[in-house]
Coordinates of C-alpha atoms in Angstrom, one line a residue:
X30 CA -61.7 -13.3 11.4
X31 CA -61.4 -10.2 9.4
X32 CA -60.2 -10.2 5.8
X33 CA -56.7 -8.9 5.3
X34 CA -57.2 -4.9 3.8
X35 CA -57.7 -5.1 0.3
X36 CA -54.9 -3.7 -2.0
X37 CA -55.3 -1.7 -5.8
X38 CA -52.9 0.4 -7.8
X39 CA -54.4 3.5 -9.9
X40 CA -52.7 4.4 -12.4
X41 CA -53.6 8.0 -12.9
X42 CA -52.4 11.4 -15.1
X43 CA -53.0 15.1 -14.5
X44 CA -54.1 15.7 -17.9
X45 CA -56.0 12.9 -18.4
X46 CA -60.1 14.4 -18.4
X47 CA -61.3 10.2 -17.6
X48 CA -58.4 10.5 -14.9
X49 CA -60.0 13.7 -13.4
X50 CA -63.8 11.6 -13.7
X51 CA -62.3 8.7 -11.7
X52 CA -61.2 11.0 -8.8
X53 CA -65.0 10.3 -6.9
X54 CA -64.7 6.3 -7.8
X55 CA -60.8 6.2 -6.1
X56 CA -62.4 7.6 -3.0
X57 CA -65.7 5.7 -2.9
X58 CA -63.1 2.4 -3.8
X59 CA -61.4 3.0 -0.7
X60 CA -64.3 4.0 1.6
X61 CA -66.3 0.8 0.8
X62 CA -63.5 -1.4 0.7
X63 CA -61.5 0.0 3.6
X64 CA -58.7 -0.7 0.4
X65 CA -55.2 0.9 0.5
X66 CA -55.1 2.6 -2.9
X67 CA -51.5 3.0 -4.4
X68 CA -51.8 6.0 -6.8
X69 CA -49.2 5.9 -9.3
X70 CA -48.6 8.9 -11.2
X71 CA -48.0 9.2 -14.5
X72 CA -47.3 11.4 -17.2
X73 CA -50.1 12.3 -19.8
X74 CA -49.8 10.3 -23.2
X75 CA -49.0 13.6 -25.1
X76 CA -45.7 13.3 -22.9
X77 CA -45.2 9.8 -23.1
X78 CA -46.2 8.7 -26.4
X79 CA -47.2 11.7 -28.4
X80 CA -46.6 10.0 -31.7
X81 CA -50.5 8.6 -30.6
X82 CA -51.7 12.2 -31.6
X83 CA -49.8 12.5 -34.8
X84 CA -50.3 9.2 -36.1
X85 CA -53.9 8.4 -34.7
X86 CA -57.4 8.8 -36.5
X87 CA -57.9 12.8 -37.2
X88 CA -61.1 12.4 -35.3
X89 CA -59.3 11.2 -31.8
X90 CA -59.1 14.5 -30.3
X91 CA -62.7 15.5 -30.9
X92 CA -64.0 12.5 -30.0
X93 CA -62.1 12.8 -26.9
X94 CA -63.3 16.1 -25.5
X95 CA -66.7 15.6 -27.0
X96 CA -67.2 12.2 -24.8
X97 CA -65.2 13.5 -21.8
X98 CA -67.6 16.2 -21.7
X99 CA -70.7 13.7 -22.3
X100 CA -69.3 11.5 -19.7
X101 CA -69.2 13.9 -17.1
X102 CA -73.0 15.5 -17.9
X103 CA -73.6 11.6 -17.1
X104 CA -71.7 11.9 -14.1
X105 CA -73.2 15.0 -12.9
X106 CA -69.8 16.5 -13.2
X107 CA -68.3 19.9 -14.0
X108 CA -66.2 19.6 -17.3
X109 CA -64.1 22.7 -19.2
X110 CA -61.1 22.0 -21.2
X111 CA -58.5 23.7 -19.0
X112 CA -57.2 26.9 -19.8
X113 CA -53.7 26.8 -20.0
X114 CA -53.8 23.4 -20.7
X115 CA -51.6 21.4 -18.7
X116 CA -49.8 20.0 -21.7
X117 CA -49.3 22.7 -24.6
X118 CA -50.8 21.3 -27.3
X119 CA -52.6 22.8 -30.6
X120 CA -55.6 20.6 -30.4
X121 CA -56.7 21.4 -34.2
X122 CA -52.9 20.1 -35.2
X123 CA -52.7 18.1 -32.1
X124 CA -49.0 19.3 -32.3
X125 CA -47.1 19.5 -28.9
X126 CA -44.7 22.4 -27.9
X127 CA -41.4 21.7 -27.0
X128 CA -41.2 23.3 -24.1
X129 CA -43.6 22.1 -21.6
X130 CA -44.1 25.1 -18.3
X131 CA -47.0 23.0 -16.5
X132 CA -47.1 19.0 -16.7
X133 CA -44.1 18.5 -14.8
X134 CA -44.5 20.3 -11.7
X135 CA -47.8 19.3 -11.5
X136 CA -46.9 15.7 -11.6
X137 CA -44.0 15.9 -9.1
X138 CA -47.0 17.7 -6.9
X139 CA -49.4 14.9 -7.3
X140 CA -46.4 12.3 -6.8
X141 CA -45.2 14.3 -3.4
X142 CA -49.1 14.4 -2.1
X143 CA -48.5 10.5 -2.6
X144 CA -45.9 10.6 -0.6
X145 CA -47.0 12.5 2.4
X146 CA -49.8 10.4 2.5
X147 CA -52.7 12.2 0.4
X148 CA -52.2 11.7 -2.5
X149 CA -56.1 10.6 -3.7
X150 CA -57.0 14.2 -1.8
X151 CA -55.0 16.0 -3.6
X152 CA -55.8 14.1 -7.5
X153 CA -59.6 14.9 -6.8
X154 CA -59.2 18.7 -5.7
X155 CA -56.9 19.2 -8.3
X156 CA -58.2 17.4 -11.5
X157 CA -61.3 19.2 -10.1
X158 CA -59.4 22.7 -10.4
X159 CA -58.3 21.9 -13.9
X160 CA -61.6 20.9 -15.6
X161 CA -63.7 22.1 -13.5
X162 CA -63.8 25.8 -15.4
X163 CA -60.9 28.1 -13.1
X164 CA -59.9 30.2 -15.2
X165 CA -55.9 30.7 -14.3
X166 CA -56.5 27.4 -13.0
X167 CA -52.2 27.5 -12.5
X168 CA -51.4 30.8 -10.1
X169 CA -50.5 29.7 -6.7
X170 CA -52.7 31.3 -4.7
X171 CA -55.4 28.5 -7.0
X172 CA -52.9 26.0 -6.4
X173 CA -52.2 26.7 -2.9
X174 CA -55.8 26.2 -1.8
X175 CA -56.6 22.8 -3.6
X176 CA -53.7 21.6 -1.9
X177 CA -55.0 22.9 1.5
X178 CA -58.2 21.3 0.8
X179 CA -56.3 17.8 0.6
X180 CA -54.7 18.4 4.1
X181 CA -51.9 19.6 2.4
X182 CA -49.6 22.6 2.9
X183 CA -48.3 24.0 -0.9
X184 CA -45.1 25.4 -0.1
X185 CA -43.8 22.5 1.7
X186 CA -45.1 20.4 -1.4
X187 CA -43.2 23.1 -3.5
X188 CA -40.0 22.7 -1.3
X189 CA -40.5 18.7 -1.3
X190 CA -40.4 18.7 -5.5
X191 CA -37.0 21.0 -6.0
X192 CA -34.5 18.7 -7.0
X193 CA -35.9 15.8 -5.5
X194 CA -36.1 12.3 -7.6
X195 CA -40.0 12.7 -8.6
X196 CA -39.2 11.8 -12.4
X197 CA -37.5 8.5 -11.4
X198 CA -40.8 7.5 -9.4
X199 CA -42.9 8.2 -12.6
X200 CA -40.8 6.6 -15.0
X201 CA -40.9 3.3 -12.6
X202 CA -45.0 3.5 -12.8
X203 CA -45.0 4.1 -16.2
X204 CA -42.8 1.0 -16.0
X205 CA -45.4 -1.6 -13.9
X206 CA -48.0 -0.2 -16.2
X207 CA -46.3 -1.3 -19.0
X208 CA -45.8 -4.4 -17.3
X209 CA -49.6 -4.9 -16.2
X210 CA -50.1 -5.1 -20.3
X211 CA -52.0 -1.6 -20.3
X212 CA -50.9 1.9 -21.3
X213 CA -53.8 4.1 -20.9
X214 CA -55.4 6.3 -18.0
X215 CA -57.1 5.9 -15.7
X216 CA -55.9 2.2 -14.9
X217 CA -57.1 0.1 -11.8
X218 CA -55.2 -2.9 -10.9
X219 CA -56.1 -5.2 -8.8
X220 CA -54.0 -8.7 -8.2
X221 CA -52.6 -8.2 -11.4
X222 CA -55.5 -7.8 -13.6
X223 CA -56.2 -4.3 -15.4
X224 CA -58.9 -2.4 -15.6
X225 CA -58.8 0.7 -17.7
X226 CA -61.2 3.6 -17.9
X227 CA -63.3 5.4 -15.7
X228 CA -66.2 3.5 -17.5
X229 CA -64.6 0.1 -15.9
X230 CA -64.9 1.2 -11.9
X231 CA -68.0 -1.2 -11.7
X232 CA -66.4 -4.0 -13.7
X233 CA -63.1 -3.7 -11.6
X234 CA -65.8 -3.8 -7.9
X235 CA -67.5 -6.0 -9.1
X236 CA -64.2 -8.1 -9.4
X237 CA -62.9 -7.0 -6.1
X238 CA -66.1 -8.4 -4.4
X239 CA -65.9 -11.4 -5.9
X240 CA -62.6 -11.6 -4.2
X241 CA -63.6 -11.1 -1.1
X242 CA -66.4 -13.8 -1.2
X243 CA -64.1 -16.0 -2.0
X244 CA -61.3 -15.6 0.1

C-alpha cells in the first residue's frame, strides 16, 4: 500500500534573496517526495515589520546582502540586488518610502500563479528575474515572459489581481505563520513543525523522511 501524498506549506516572499535561493529546493521537495507543496505568500518583512530595519543591529543589512550573495556563489546561483528593488528602501538608512509601486502587484501575481495552479513555477522564474541581474527587471514584456515560462499567461494573471481579494489571502498566511511560532522567510512547514531558512531544506528532508519510514 502506497503512502498517502505527503503535504508542506512554504512560506515564501518576493523580496526575500533566501526566498529566491529556496526556489530549486521547493521543486526538488516536490519531485522527490511526489509532495503537494502549499506556497503561501507573504509580504517582505520591510512591509510587515519594518520597525526590524530601524531598530535592528546597523550591521543587519550588510550582513544580509553580503551572505545572500555568498550563499548563492555556494549554490552555484546568480545573485544581483535587484534594481528597482521590489520594496523602496535606502539600504544605507534602511528607511522605507511610503509609497510602495512594486511589492504589491507582485505579490497578488505570485498569490494568483498559486491559485491557477503554478504557483512554485512562477516563484522560481520570477525570484530568478529579480536577482538574477535584469536590469528593468519590472517592464512587462520581462514580466510577461517569466510568467510564460511557468505555464502562465500574464495578462490573464494581470486581469485575475484587479480588485480581486489577494491582500486578504496574504494577511491569512502571514496569520498561520504567526501561528506556526516563526516569522521569517523562507519557512517550510511540515506537520506543524517549522523550518526556517534556505539553509534548513536538508534538516526539514531529512525530517520528512523520517516520516515516511515511520508511517
Amino acid at each position: 500500500m502506497g503512502h498517502r501524498m505527503i503535504e508542506l506549506d512554504v512560506f515564501w516572499s518576493i523580496r526575500s534573496p533566501y526566498s529566491y535561493l529556496a526556489t530549486p529546493d521547493m521543486l526538488k521537495l516536490r519531485e522527490d517526495f511526489k509532495a503537494k507543496i502549499n506556497l503561501r505568500v507573504v509580504y517582505p518583512a520591510a512591509i510587515r515589520n519594518p520597525e526590524l530595519f530601524t531598530n535592528t543591529n546597523k550591521h543587519f543589512v550588510n550582513y544580509l546582502v553580503m551572505d545572500a550573495k555568498r550563499r548563492a556563489s555556494f549554490l552555484s546561483m546568480p545573485f544581483v540586488w535587484p534594481d528597482p528593488d521590489p520594496v523602496l528602501q535606502d539600504l544605507t538608512t534602511r528607511v522605507i518610502a511610503k509609497d510602495q509601486p512594486h511589492i504589491h502587484r507582485l505579490s497578488y501575481l505570485a498569490v494568483e500563479a498559486v491559485r491557477q495552479g503554478r504557483g512554485l513555477e512562477f516563484a522560481y522564474h520570477i525570484s530568478h528575474l529579480i536577482f538574477g541581474g535584469t536590469k528593468d527587471w519590472n517592464n512587462d514584456l520581462n514580466l510577461s515572459q517569466v510568467s510564460k515560462k511557468a505555464g502562465l499567461s500574464y495578462d490573464n494573471l494581470m486581469l485575475a489581481v484587479e480588485g480581486s481579494n489577494h491582500q486578504t489571502e496574504i494577511l491569512e498566511n502571514q496569520t498561520i505563520l504567526d501561528e506556526a511560532g516563526h516569522w521569517g522567510v523562507p519557512t517550510f512547514l511540515f506537520r506543524g513543525e517549522p523550518f526556517f531558512g534556505q539553509d534548513r531544506v536538508e534538516t526539514h528532508r531529512w525530517r520528512v523522511e523520517n516520516y515516511i519510514k515511520a508511517n
